Amino acid sequence: MAHPNDRDETRLIRAGQGAGPAAKTVGPAVQKGSTVLLPDAASLYADKGQLTYGRQGLSAQFALSAALAELEHATQVTLYPSGLAAVTGALLAVLKAGDEVLVTDTIYKPTRRFCDHVLKRFGVTTRYFDPRQPPEALVGEASDATRLILMESPGSLGFEMQDVARVAALARDRGILSMADNTWAAGYLCKPLDHGVDISVQALTKYVAGHSDVFMGSAAVRDARLGQALEDGIHDLGWAVAGDEAYQVLRGLRTLPTRMARQGESGLAVAAWLRDRPQVVRVLHPALPGAPGHDLWKRDYTGACGLFAFSLTPGPEAAVNAFLDELQLFGLGFSWGGFESLAIACDPQLKVRKFRPDYGGPLIRLHIGLEDPDDLIADLARGLAVYAAHQG
Ligand SMILES: *Cc1c(COP(=O)(O)O)cnc(C)c1O
């Protein structure tokens, strides 16, 4: 408190601080602060674990972490400034020079770049595996240096499913950590920690935030030592997320189940329609009966999101571009999980893969949004007609 005779310059520094308690609102308070004021001198250097600086997160970040822990059936959730930062941050927190990681060949491409560039530079070896390989063979190939197995099921281009539970169990028997990038299921349709996975990461940027306008990622764990390692990792690297953005992601979480139900249902309707088109070779959607990985999806998932792929009958790149350019309701752009439909051609991204299945023709990925599915189907029908006309 300023003294009564202090001048304006002094009084304005603390003016308004004593205003009454905040009202209780539906959403959390959004605190903004780097400095955290401590009650007395003894608290400045008190025990570890006490909140002493805003980078550790404030009210909105804590509210989001707690809500995500409920979603993921976790005891601890750490937040990162992007989905990619969640994957790289979790890896950096548990790996050391000399370690080896086994990474699915279908991993999100920027994660692969991190492994090939940064991990390599710090003396960590990455070995890519084919996710269609049986779990016994995969874990059997692990060496004494193998510290972690990173999965992503389904893969976000070819939608390959992996028996994540079996891999996690076999890895644990050998003292190897398991980690899953669970962005497709958003911690909602499948909960990796319930299947024995040690670290469940996801890009909250996608379905949880849900509006294509904010970056964030999370890592969820049950083991207290792992949780401490993740938290130390964040502090060591100096990463923080903003209170406003944590608030925004938490707001998205409230409607996640409703959006997922609608987008999953619409996605399946579009997928089933595509399956019967003459210009379509194959639909890669694990929730579609008869599609690859359907049995694993049925065992481990409670639903589907709106992201899947299909392959066209063979045609030149110009025909694929003509198909995409004909679409009016599908934006052409990367990322997914928002309320809007999107489409991309996948083939350029598949070039880095070691184990590339033959999809029978150009691979297209669709993200189905909240539009009316019949309108989306009509849009795709116009696109496929143009594709056929360009095939010659
Ligand atoms: C988008 C995505 C990421 C990265 O998330 P950002 O927030 O964009 O950094 C990681 N993994 C998967 C599977 C993704 O789709």
mmCIF file of C-alpha atoms and ligand atoms in Angstrom:
data_model
loop_
_atom_site.group_PDB
_atom_site.id
_atom_site.type_symbol
_atom_site.label_atom_id
_atom_site.label_comp_id
_atom_site.label_asym_id
_atom_site.label_seq_id
_atom_site.Cartn_x
_atom_site.Cartn_y
_atom_site.Cartn_z
ATOM 1 C CA MET A 1 0.000 0.000 0.000
ATOM 2 C CA ALA A 2 1.170 3.502 -0.807
ATOM 3 C CA HIS A 3 1.356 6.074 1.996
ATOM 4 C CA PRO A 4 -1.248 8.878 1.933
ATOM 5 C CA ASN A 5 1.338 11.526 1.005
ATOM 6 C CA ASP A 6 2.919 9.598 -1.888
ATOM 7 C CA ARG A 7 2.826 11.281 -5.292
ATOM 8 C CA ASP A 8 0.844 10.017 -8.313
ATOM 9 C CA GLU A 9 3.896 8.299 -9.834
ATOM 10 C CA THR A 10 4.071 6.102 -6.777
ATOM 11 C CA ARG A 11 0.364 5.645 -6.134
ATOM 12 C CA LEU A 12 -0.389 4.603 -9.738
ATOM 13 C CA ILE A 13 1.968 1.634 -9.468
ATOM 14 C CA ARG A 14 -0.372 -0.145 -7.055
ATOM 15 C CA ALA A 15 -3.681 1.650 -7.623
ATOM 16 C CA GLY A 16 -6.682 -0.674 -7.865
ATOM 17 C CA GLN A 17 -4.871 -3.722 -6.484
ATOM 18 C CA GLY A 18 -7.131 -3.949 -3.473
ATOM 19 C CA ALA A 19 -10.388 -4.121 -5.493
ATOM 20 C CA GLY A 20 -12.827 -6.739 -4.217
ATOM 21 C CA PRO A 21 -12.760 -10.477 -4.871
ATOM 22 C CA ALA A 22 -13.440 -11.686 -8.417
ATOM 23 C CA ALA A 23 -16.966 -12.956 -9.036
ATOM 24 C CA LYS A 24 -17.362 -16.640 -9.738
ATOM 25 C CA THR A 25 -17.833 -17.158 -13.476
ATOM 26 C CA VAL A 26 -18.411 -20.296 -15.549
ATOM 27 C CA GLY A 27 -14.879 -20.185 -16.970
ATOM 28 C CA PRO A 28 -11.704 -19.841 -14.855
ATOM 29 C CA ALA A 29 -10.167 -16.496 -13.943
ATOM 30 C CA VAL A 30 -7.463 -15.499 -16.405
ATOM 31 C CA GLN A 31 -4.500 -14.277 -14.409
ATOM 32 C CA LYS A 32 -1.704 -12.534 -16.263
ATOM 33 C CA GLY A 33 1.636 -12.192 -14.617
ATOM 34 C CA SER A 34 5.330 -12.863 -14.754
ATOM 35 C CA THR A 35 6.016 -11.782 -11.165
ATOM 36 C CA VAL A 36 4.148 -13.616 -8.437
ATOM 37 C CA LEU A 37 3.988 -11.598 -5.219
ATOM 38 C CA LEU A 38 4.899 -13.656 -2.186
ATOM 39 C CA PRO A 39 3.471 -13.049 1.274
ATOM 40 C CA ASP A 40 6.780 -12.597 3.125
ATOM 41 C CA ALA A 41 10.575 -12.809 2.814
ATOM 42 C CA ALA A 42 10.710 -16.403 4.034
ATOM 43 C CA SER A 43 8.497 -17.473 1.117
ATOM 44 C CA LEU A 44 10.971 -16.193 -1.518
ATOM 45 C CA TYR A 45 13.149 -19.268 -1.196
ATOM 46 C CA ALA A 46 10.674 -21.676 0.336
ATOM 47 C CA ASP A 47 10.223 -25.285 -0.703
ATOM 48 C CA LYS A 48 10.283 -26.471 -4.268
ATOM 49 C CA GLY A 49 6.835 -26.852 -5.750
ATOM 50 C CA GLN A 50 5.625 -23.473 -4.560
ATOM 51 C CA LEU A 51 4.426 -21.083 -7.231
ATOM 52 C CA THR A 52 6.988 -18.291 -7.424
ATOM 53 C CA TYR A 53 6.956 -17.200 -11.062
ATOM 54 C CA GLY A 54 4.294 -16.827 -13.761
ATOM 55 C CA ARG A 55 6.073 -19.019 -16.269
ATOM 56 C CA GLN A 56 4.958 -22.003 -14.173
ATOM 57 C CA GLY A 57 1.362 -21.130 -15.159
ATOM 58 C CA LEU A 58 -1.403 -19.324 -13.281
ATOM 59 C CA SER A 59 -5.134 -19.858 -12.761
ATOM 60 C CA ALA A 60 -6.254 -20.584 -16.334
ATOM 61 C CA GLN A 61 -3.299 -22.861 -17.095
ATOM 62 C CA PHE A 62 -3.920 -24.835 -13.883
ATOM 63 C CA ALA A 63 -7.621 -25.119 -14.706
ATOM 64 C CA LEU A 64 -6.820 -26.461 -18.177
ATOM 65 C CA SER A 65 -4.245 -28.969 -16.842
ATOM 66 C CA ALA A 66 -6.718 -30.251 -14.277
ATOM 67 C CA ALA A 67 -9.476 -30.608 -16.870
ATOM 68 C CA LEU A 68 -7.158 -32.445 -19.270
ATOM 69 C CA ALA A 69 -6.089 -34.796 -16.473
ATOM 70 C CA GLU A 70 -9.756 -35.748 -16.108
ATOM 71 C CA LEU A 71 -10.070 -36.225 -19.859
ATOM 72 C CA GLU A 72 -6.944 -38.390 -20.176
ATOM 73 C CA HIS A 73 -7.422 -40.332 -16.903
ATOM 74 C CA ALA A 74 -4.048 -38.903 -15.891
ATOM 75 C CA THR A 75 -2.643 -37.686 -12.597
ATOM 76 C CA GLN A 76 -0.558 -34.964 -14.229
ATOM 77 C CA VAL A 77 -0.736 -32.996 -17.469
ATOM 78 C CA THR A 78 1.941 -30.579 -18.650
ATOM 79 C CA LEU A 79 1.184 -27.885 -21.230
ATOM 80 C CA TYR A 80 3.366 -26.833 -24.171
ATOM 81 C CA PRO A 81 3.173 -23.896 -26.603
ATOM 82 C CA SER A 82 2.284 -26.209 -29.526
ATOM 83 C CA GLY A 83 1.520 -29.835 -30.253
ATOM 84 C CA LEU A 84 4.953 -30.287 -31.759
ATOM 85 C CA ALA A 85 6.514 -28.788 -28.625
ATOM 86 C CA ALA A 86 4.613 -31.371 -26.542
ATOM 87 C CA VAL A 87 6.153 -34.232 -28.523
ATOM 88 C CA THR A 88 9.659 -32.757 -28.598
ATOM 89 C CA GLY A 89 9.456 -31.566 -24.989
ATOM 90 C CA ALA A 90 8.397 -34.969 -23.693
ATOM 91 C CA LEU A 91 11.160 -36.669 -25.693
ATOM 92 C CA LEU A 92 13.822 -34.236 -24.464
ATOM 93 C CA ALA A 93 12.632 -34.695 -20.894
ATOM 94 C CA VAL A 94 13.277 -38.440 -20.828
ATOM 95 C CA LEU A 95 16.075 -39.090 -23.371
ATOM 96 C CA LYS A 96 19.824 -38.747 -23.001
ATOM 97 C CA ALA A 97 22.867 -39.141 -25.249
ATOM 98 C CA GLY A 98 23.441 -42.767 -26.205
ATOM 99 C CA ASP A 99 19.744 -43.662 -26.093
ATOM 100 C CA GLU A 100 17.813 -45.079 -29.013
ATOM 101 C CA VAL A 101 14.154 -44.377 -29.825
ATOM 102 C CA LEU A 102 11.911 -46.517 -31.990
ATOM 103 C CA VAL A 103 9.504 -44.262 -33.888
ATOM 104 C CA THR A 104 6.612 -45.270 -36.113
ATOM 105 C CA ASP A 105 7.338 -44.573 -39.770
ATOM 106 C CA THR A 106 3.922 -42.897 -39.970
ATOM 107 C CA ILE A 107 4.825 -40.257 -37.388
ATOM 108 C CA TYR A 108 3.794 -36.609 -37.908
ATOM 109 C CA LYS A 109 6.420 -35.265 -40.294
ATOM 110 C CA PRO A 110 7.789 -32.382 -38.159
ATOM 111 C CA THR A 111 8.347 -34.892 -35.313
ATOM 112 C CA ARG A 112 10.431 -36.924 -37.731
ATOM 113 C CA ARG A 113 12.465 -33.845 -38.598
ATOM 114 C CA PHE A 114 13.107 -33.245 -34.886
ATOM 115 C CA CYS A 115 14.333 -36.840 -34.470
ATOM 116 C CA ASP A 116 16.543 -36.705 -37.573
ATOM 117 C CA HIS A 117 18.051 -33.307 -36.792
ATOM 118 C CA VAL A 118 17.927 -32.403 -33.096
ATOM 119 C CA LEU A 119 17.958 -35.809 -31.403
ATOM 120 C CA LYS A 120 20.705 -36.936 -33.761
ATOM 121 C CA ARG A 121 22.809 -33.865 -32.940
ATOM 122 C CA PHE A 122 22.512 -34.702 -29.244
ATOM 123 C CA GLY A 123 23.547 -38.318 -29.695
ATOM 124 C CA VAL A 124 20.146 -40.016 -29.660
ATOM 125 C CA THR A 125 19.537 -42.544 -32.444
ATOM 126 C CA THR A 126 16.131 -42.917 -34.092
ATOM 127 C CA ARG A 127 15.005 -46.142 -35.762
ATOM 128 C CA TYR A 128 11.750 -46.053 -37.729
ATOM 129 C CA PHE A 129 9.449 -49.063 -37.687
ATOM 130 C CA ASP A 130 6.547 -50.204 -39.828
ATOM 131 C CA PRO A 131 3.424 -49.882 -37.642
ATOM 132 C CA ARG A 132 1.936 -52.952 -39.356
ATOM 133 C CA GLN A 133 4.725 -55.056 -37.838
ATOM 134 C CA PRO A 134 3.449 -57.355 -35.033
ATOM 135 C CA PRO A 135 4.177 -55.932 -31.533
ATOM 136 C CA GLU A 136 6.335 -58.958 -30.592
ATOM 137 C CA ALA A 137 8.608 -58.399 -33.592
ATOM 138 C CA LEU A 138 8.793 -54.667 -32.955
ATOM 139 C CA VAL A 139 9.729 -54.902 -29.275
ATOM 140 C CA GLY A 140 11.932 -57.907 -30.115
ATOM 141 C CA GLU A 141 14.020 -55.593 -32.295
ATOM 142 C CA ALA A 142 14.690 -53.217 -29.403
ATOM 143 C CA SER A 143 18.311 -53.058 -28.233
ATOM 144 C CA ASP A 144 19.767 -52.451 -24.782
ATOM 145 C CA ALA A 145 19.996 -48.779 -25.754
ATOM 146 C CA THR A 146 16.289 -48.505 -26.591
ATOM 147 C CA ARG A 147 14.737 -46.099 -24.108
ATOM 148 C CA LEU A 148 11.379 -45.252 -25.694
ATOM 149 C CA ILE A 149 8.885 -46.362 -28.362
ATOM 150 C CA LEU A 150 6.888 -43.566 -29.994
ATOM 151 C CA MET A 151 3.604 -44.531 -31.651
ATOM 152 C CA GLU A 152 0.913 -42.621 -33.500
ATOM 153 C CA SER A 153 -2.193 -44.697 -34.080
ATOM 154 C CA PRO A 154 -3.834 -44.114 -36.464
ATOM 155 C CA GLY A 155 -1.186 -42.376 -38.573
ATOM 156 C CA SER A 156 -2.552 -39.039 -39.778
ATOM 157 C CA LEU A 157 -2.034 -39.656 -43.539
ATOM 158 C CA GLY A 158 -2.500 -43.417 -44.149
ATOM 159 C CA PHE A 159 -4.471 -44.158 -40.942
ATOM 160 C CA GLU A 160 -2.470 -47.273 -40.074
ATOM 161 C CA MET A 161 -3.560 -48.690 -36.711
ATOM 162 C CA GLN A 162 -1.201 -50.262 -34.220
ATOM 163 C CA ASP A 163 -1.850 -52.478 -31.197
ATOM 164 C CA VAL A 164 -0.746 -49.759 -28.810
ATOM 165 C CA ALA A 165 -1.744 -51.711 -25.679
ATOM 166 C CA ARG A 166 0.288 -54.759 -26.654
ATOM 167 C CA VAL A 167 3.356 -52.702 -27.597
ATOM 168 C CA ALA A 168 3.107 -50.792 -24.303
ATOM 169 C CA ALA A 169 2.873 -54.021 -22.271
ATOM 170 C CA LEU A 170 5.816 -55.685 -24.041
ATOM 171 C CA ALA A 171 7.894 -52.494 -23.779
ATOM 172 C CA ARG A 172 7.207 -52.225 -20.051
ATOM 173 C CA ASP A 173 8.440 -55.810 -19.529
ATOM 174 C CA ARG A 174 11.738 -54.712 -21.040
ATOM 175 C CA GLY A 175 11.963 -51.439 -19.113
ATOM 176 C CA ILE A 176 11.252 -49.353 -22.228
ATOM 177 C CA LEU A 177 8.973 -46.306 -22.077
ATOM 178 C CA SER A 178 5.999 -46.053 -24.420
ATOM 179 C CA MET A 179 4.580 -42.807 -25.758
ATOM 180 C CA ALA A 180 1.627 -42.165 -28.065
ATOM 181 C CA ASP A 181 0.763 -39.112 -30.144
ATOM 182 C CA ASN A 182 -2.986 -39.357 -29.611
ATOM 183 C CA THR A 183 -4.107 -36.262 -31.509
ATOM 184 C CA TRP A 184 -6.605 -38.202 -33.705
ATOM 185 C CA ALA A 185 -8.553 -39.382 -30.639
ATOM 186 C CA ALA A 186 -7.966 -36.108 -28.727
ATOM 187 C CA GLY A 187 -7.749 -38.014 -25.430
ATOM 188 C CA TYR A 188 -11.481 -38.517 -25.781
ATOM 189 C CA LEU A 189 -12.124 -41.372 -28.234
ATOM 190 C CA CYS A 190 -9.226 -43.384 -26.824
ATOM 191 C CA LYS A 191 -7.281 -42.942 -23.597
ATOM 192 C CA PRO A 192 -3.759 -44.324 -24.071
ATOM 193 C CA LEU A 193 -2.956 -44.290 -20.338
ATOM 194 C CA ASP A 194 -5.815 -46.790 -19.804
ATOM 195 C CA HIS A 195 -4.021 -49.060 -22.298
ATOM 196 C CA GLY A 196 -0.737 -48.995 -20.393
ATOM 197 C CA VAL A 197 1.008 -46.255 -22.374
ATOM 198 C CA ASP A 198 3.388 -44.188 -20.215
ATOM 199 C CA ILE A 199 3.065 -40.794 -21.925
ATOM 200 C CA SER A 200 0.036 -39.624 -23.920
ATOM 201 C CA VAL A 201 0.692 -36.499 -25.966
ATOM 202 C CA GLN A 202 -1.630 -34.557 -28.192
ATOM 203 C CA ALA A 203 -1.859 -31.369 -30.218
ATOM 204 C CA LEU A 204 -4.618 -29.467 -28.422
ATOM 205 C CA THR A 205 -4.419 -27.192 -31.482
ATOM 206 C CA LYS A 206 -6.593 -29.730 -33.286
ATOM 207 C CA TYR A 207 -9.828 -31.069 -31.769
ATOM 208 C CA VAL A 208 -9.635 -29.857 -28.184
ATOM 209 C CA ALA A 209 -9.212 -26.180 -29.092
ATOM 210 C CA GLY A 210 -11.396 -26.980 -32.098
ATOM 211 C CA HIS A 211 -11.484 -23.642 -33.927
ATOM 212 C CA SER A 212 -8.185 -23.558 -35.872
ATOM 213 C CA ASP A 213 -7.028 -20.435 -34.078
ATOM 214 C CA VAL A 214 -4.672 -21.372 -31.239
ATOM 215 C CA PHE A 215 -1.558 -23.526 -30.724
ATOM 216 C CA MET A 216 -1.057 -25.738 -27.694
ATOM 217 C CA GLY A 217 0.002 -29.264 -26.759
ATOM 218 C CA SER A 218 -0.142 -31.517 -23.721
ATOM 219 C CA ALA A 219 1.586 -34.536 -22.231
ATOM 220 C CA ALA A 220 -0.360 -36.699 -19.775
ATOM 221 C CA VAL A 221 1.094 -39.264 -17.353
ATOM 222 C CA ARG A 222 0.216 -41.287 -14.251
ATOM 223 C CA ASP A 223 3.689 -42.034 -12.946
ATOM 224 C CA ALA A 224 4.878 -39.358 -10.487
ATOM 225 C CA ARG A 225 8.550 -39.646 -11.472
ATOM 226 C CA LEU A 226 7.727 -39.265 -15.140
ATOM 227 C CA GLY A 227 5.499 -36.322 -14.273
ATOM 228 C CA GLN A 228 8.383 -34.675 -12.437
ATOM 229 C CA ALA A 229 10.686 -35.288 -15.402
ATOM 230 C CA LEU A 230 8.198 -33.610 -17.759
ATOM 231 C CA GLU A 231 7.758 -30.652 -15.446
ATOM 232 C CA ASP A 232 11.527 -30.279 -15.000
ATOM 233 C CA GLY A 233 11.846 -30.451 -18.787
ATOM 234 C CA ILE A 234 9.502 -27.506 -19.206
ATOM 235 C CA HIS A 235 11.291 -25.439 -16.594
ATOM 236 C CA ASP A 236 14.705 -26.319 -17.989
ATOM 237 C CA LEU A 237 13.684 -25.293 -21.511
ATOM 238 C CA GLY A 238 11.785 -22.185 -20.406
ATOM 239 C CA TRP A 239 8.515 -22.974 -22.143
ATOM 240 C CA ALA A 240 5.266 -21.334 -21.105
ATOM 241 C CA VAL A 241 1.712 -21.002 -22.410
ATOM 242 C CA ALA A 242 -0.351 -17.822 -22.045
ATOM 243 C CA GLY A 243 -3.359 -17.605 -19.736
ATOM 244 C CA ASP A 244 -5.607 -16.253 -22.504
ATOM 245 C CA GLU A 245 -4.770 -19.216 -24.719
ATOM 246 C CA ALA A 246 -5.243 -21.758 -21.928
ATOM 247 C CA TYR A 247 -8.674 -20.214 -21.403
ATOM 248 C CA GLN A 248 -9.414 -20.524 -25.112
ATOM 249 C CA VAL A 249 -8.390 -24.213 -25.205
ATOM 250 C CA LEU A 250 -10.463 -24.966 -22.105
ATOM 251 C CA ARG A 251 -13.457 -23.337 -23.768
ATOM 252 C CA GLY A 252 -12.968 -25.705 -26.722
ATOM 253 C CA LEU A 253 -12.789 -28.710 -24.395
ATOM 254 C CA ARG A 254 -16.350 -28.041 -23.169
ATOM 255 C CA THR A 255 -17.817 -28.873 -26.581
ATOM 256 C CA LEU A 256 -15.300 -31.554 -27.639
ATOM 257 C CA PRO A 257 -17.711 -34.526 -27.248
ATOM 258 C CA THR A 258 -20.511 -32.762 -29.146
ATOM 259 C CA ARG A 259 -18.277 -31.714 -32.031
ATOM 260 C CA MET A 260 -16.623 -35.141 -32.168
ATOM 261 C CA ALA A 261 -19.951 -36.957 -32.314
ATOM 262 C CA ARG A 262 -21.161 -34.852 -35.233
ATOM 263 C CA GLN A 263 -17.855 -34.783 -37.115
ATOM 264 C CA GLY A 264 -17.279 -38.503 -36.590
ATOM 265 C CA GLU A 265 -20.747 -39.368 -37.869
ATOM 266 C CA SER A 266 -20.483 -37.042 -40.877
ATOM 267 C CA GLY A 267 -16.985 -38.373 -41.625
ATOM 268 C CA LEU A 268 -18.268 -41.943 -41.698
ATOM 269 C CA ALA A 269 -21.166 -40.964 -43.978
ATOM 270 C CA VAL A 270 -18.766 -39.300 -46.420
ATOM 271 C CA ALA A 271 -16.323 -42.240 -46.174
ATOM 272 C CA ALA A 272 -19.067 -44.790 -46.909
ATOM 273 C CA TRP A 273 -20.226 -42.738 -49.908
ATOM 274 C CA LEU A 274 -16.672 -42.461 -51.258
ATOM 275 C CA ARG A 275 -16.120 -46.211 -50.961
ATOM 276 C CA ASP A 276 -18.675 -46.824 -53.738
ATOM 277 C CA ARG A 277 -17.365 -44.243 -56.238
ATOM 278 C CA PRO A 278 -15.713 -45.551 -59.425
ATOM 279 C CA GLN A 279 -12.835 -43.012 -59.071
ATOM 280 C CA VAL A 280 -11.983 -44.269 -55.552
ATOM 281 C CA VAL A 281 -9.655 -47.242 -54.988
ATOM 282 C CA ARG A 282 -9.686 -47.434 -51.200
ATOM 283 C CA VAL A 283 -10.996 -45.564 -48.174
ATOM 284 C CA LEU A 284 -8.630 -45.475 -45.199
ATOM 285 C CA HIS A 285 -10.812 -44.883 -42.174
ATOM 286 C CA PRO A 286 -10.341 -47.201 -39.176
ATOM 287 C CA ALA A 287 -13.987 -46.825 -38.071
ATOM 288 C CA LEU A 288 -15.307 -47.980 -41.458
ATOM 289 C CA PRO A 289 -16.182 -51.704 -41.293
ATOM 290 C CA GLY A 290 -13.796 -53.698 -43.457
ATOM 291 C CA ALA A 291 -11.156 -50.945 -43.547
ATOM 292 C CA PRO A 292 -7.597 -51.741 -42.377
ATOM 293 C CA GLY A 293 -7.230 -51.540 -38.596
ATOM 294 C CA HIS A 294 -10.982 -51.683 -37.968
ATOM 295 C CA ASP A 295 -10.709 -54.467 -35.345
ATOM 296 C CA LEU A 296 -8.201 -52.489 -33.272
ATOM 297 C CA TRP A 297 -10.355 -49.381 -33.580
ATOM 298 C CA LYS A 298 -13.382 -51.355 -32.383
ATOM 299 C CA ARG A 299 -11.442 -52.715 -29.415
ATOM 300 C CA ASP A 300 -9.866 -49.455 -28.206
ATOM 301 C CA TYR A 301 -12.000 -46.534 -29.454
ATOM 302 C CA THR A 302 -15.423 -45.215 -28.527
ATOM 303 C CA GLY A 303 -15.863 -43.243 -31.753
ATOM 304 C CA ALA A 304 -14.165 -41.535 -34.672
ATOM 305 C CA CYS A 305 -13.136 -37.998 -35.476
ATOM 306 C CA GLY A 306 -13.617 -36.410 -38.899
ATOM 307 C CA LEU A 307 -10.148 -37.144 -40.335
ATOM 308 C CA PHE A 308 -9.542 -39.911 -42.892
ATOM 309 C CA ALA A 309 -8.048 -40.514 -46.332
ATOM 310 C CA PHE A 310 -8.905 -42.190 -49.606
ATOM 311 C CA SER A 311 -6.981 -43.075 -52.729
ATOM 312 C CA LEU A 312 -8.063 -42.125 -56.227
ATOM 313 C CA THR A 313 -7.691 -44.357 -59.269
ATOM 314 C CA PRO A 314 -4.316 -43.547 -60.875
ATOM 315 C CA GLY A 315 -4.155 -40.141 -62.526
ATOM 316 C CA PRO A 316 -1.628 -37.346 -63.132
ATOM 317 C CA GLU A 317 -0.894 -34.620 -60.587
ATOM 318 C CA ALA A 318 -2.797 -32.122 -62.750
ATOM 319 C CA ALA A 319 -5.961 -34.215 -62.356
ATOM 320 C CA VAL A 320 -5.495 -34.390 -58.561
ATOM 321 C CA ASN A 321 -5.064 -30.601 -58.454
ATOM 322 C CA ALA A 322 -8.151 -30.140 -60.642
ATOM 323 C CA PHE A 323 -10.140 -32.295 -58.192
ATOM 324 C CA LEU A 324 -8.959 -30.228 -55.204
ATOM 325 C CA ASP A 325 -9.485 -26.917 -57.005
ATOM 326 C CA GLU A 326 -13.064 -27.874 -57.872
ATOM 327 C CA LEU A 327 -14.010 -28.232 -54.176
ATOM 328 C CA GLN A 328 -15.894 -25.257 -52.800
ATOM 329 C CA LEU A 329 -16.748 -26.421 -49.272
ATOM 330 C CA PHE A 330 -13.336 -27.938 -48.460
ATOM 331 C CA GLY A 331 -10.566 -25.469 -47.698
ATOM 332 C CA LEU A 332 -7.143 -26.475 -49.004
ATOM 333 C CA GLY A 333 -4.879 -26.346 -45.999
ATOM 334 C CA PHE A 334 -2.899 -28.262 -43.397
ATOM 335 C CA SER A 335 -3.973 -29.035 -39.867
ATOM 336 C CA TRP A 336 -7.403 -30.304 -38.821
ATOM 337 C CA GLY A 337 -9.721 -30.576 -35.821
ATOM 338 C CA GLY A 338 -11.532 -27.291 -36.429
ATOM 339 C CA PHE A 339 -15.198 -26.821 -37.340
ATOM 340 C CA GLU A 340 -14.452 -26.542 -41.073
ATOM 341 C CA SER A 341 -13.817 -29.123 -43.769
ATOM 342 C CA LEU A 342 -10.357 -29.340 -45.333
ATOM 343 C CA ALA A 343 -8.637 -31.376 -48.048
ATOM 344 C CA ILE A 344 -5.017 -32.013 -49.010
ATOM 345 C CA ALA A 345 -3.086 -34.258 -51.380
ATOM 346 C CA CYS A 346 -0.767 -36.471 -49.276
ATOM 347 C CA ASP A 347 1.726 -37.876 -51.776
ATOM 348 C CA PRO A 348 4.476 -35.221 -51.395
ATOM 349 C CA GLN A 349 4.483 -35.856 -47.610
ATOM 350 C CA LEU A 350 4.771 -39.617 -48.050
ATOM 351 C CA LYS A 351 8.160 -39.376 -49.776
ATOM 352 C CA VAL A 352 10.101 -39.409 -46.488
ATOM 353 C CA ARG A 353 8.582 -42.754 -45.457
ATOM 354 C CA LYS A 354 10.706 -45.868 -45.256
ATOM 355 C CA PHE A 355 7.797 -48.320 -45.461
ATOM 356 C CA ARG A 356 5.336 -46.941 -47.953
ATOM 357 C CA PRO A 357 2.297 -49.092 -48.698
ATOM 358 C CA ASP A 358 0.842 -49.049 -52.215
ATOM 359 C CA TYR A 359 -2.401 -47.115 -51.921
ATOM 360 C CA GLY A 360 -3.304 -47.870 -55.557
ATOM 361 C CA GLY A 361 -3.294 -44.214 -56.616
ATOM 362 C CA PRO A 362 -2.976 -40.640 -55.328
ATOM 363 C CA LEU A 363 -3.832 -40.286 -51.626
ATOM 364 C CA ILE A 364 -6.217 -37.522 -50.515
ATOM 365 C CA ARG A 365 -6.877 -36.609 -46.879
ATOM 366 C CA LEU A 366 -10.176 -35.083 -45.836
ATOM 367 C CA HIS A 367 -11.132 -33.377 -42.633
ATOM 368 C CA ILE A 368 -14.892 -33.339 -42.209
ATOM 369 C CA GLY A 369 -16.201 -30.316 -40.344
ATOM 370 C CA LEU A 370 -19.588 -29.333 -38.982
ATOM 371 C CA GLU A 371 -21.175 -28.582 -42.381
ATOM 372 C CA ASP A 372 -24.119 -30.667 -43.573
ATOM 373 C CA PRO A 373 -22.655 -33.986 -44.811
ATOM 374 C CA ASP A 374 -24.942 -34.127 -47.864
ATOM 375 C CA ASP A 375 -23.609 -30.759 -49.011
ATOM 376 C CA LEU A 376 -20.054 -32.057 -48.561
ATOM 377 C CA ILE A 377 -20.886 -35.184 -50.580
ATOM 378 C CA ALA A 378 -22.339 -33.057 -53.398
ATOM 379 C CA ASP A 379 -19.142 -30.986 -53.395
ATOM 380 C CA LEU A 380 -16.986 -34.128 -53.600
ATOM 381 C CA ALA A 381 -19.196 -35.516 -56.402
ATOM 382 C CA ARG A 382 -18.486 -32.392 -58.478
ATOM 383 C CA GLY A 383 -14.767 -32.789 -57.733
ATOM 384 C CA LEU A 384 -14.700 -36.470 -58.722
ATOM 385 C CA ALA A 385 -16.474 -35.690 -62.017
ATOM 386 C CA VAL A 386 -13.755 -33.158 -62.800
ATOM 387 C CA TYR A 387 -11.100 -35.725 -61.805
ATOM 388 C CA ALA A 388 -12.585 -38.296 -64.188
ATOM 389 C CA ALA A 389 -12.636 -35.716 -66.993
ATOM 390 C CA HIS A 390 -8.920 -34.951 -66.393
ATOM 391 C CA GLN A 391 -7.854 -38.601 -66.226
ATOM 392 C CA GLY A 392 -8.191 -38.869 -70.030
HETATM 393 C C1 LIG B 1 -0.756 -31.073 -35.763
HETATM 394 C C2 LIG B 1 -0.121 -32.232 -35.131
HETATM 395 C C3 LIG B 1 0.950 -32.056 -34.263
HETATM 396 C C4 LIG B 1 1.556 -30.707 -33.987
HETATM 397 O O1 LIG B 1 0.679 -29.793 -33.423
HETATM 398 P P1 LIG B 1 0.974 -28.217 -33.542
HETATM 399 O O2 LIG B 1 0.153 -27.626 -32.484
HETATM 400 O O3 LIG B 1 0.559 -27.824 -34.921
HETATM 401 O O4 LIG B 1 2.436 -28.027 -33.327
HETATM 402 C C5 LIG B 1 1.500 -33.178 -33.679
HETATM 403 N N1 LIG B 1 1.035 -34.402 -33.949
HETATM 404 C C6 LIG B 1 0.001 -34.606 -34.794
HETATM 405 C C7 LIG B 1 -0.479 -35.995 -35.049
HETATM 406 C C8 LIG B 1 -0.603 -33.535 -35.417
HETATM 407 O O5 LIG B 1 -1.601 -33.734 -36.277
#
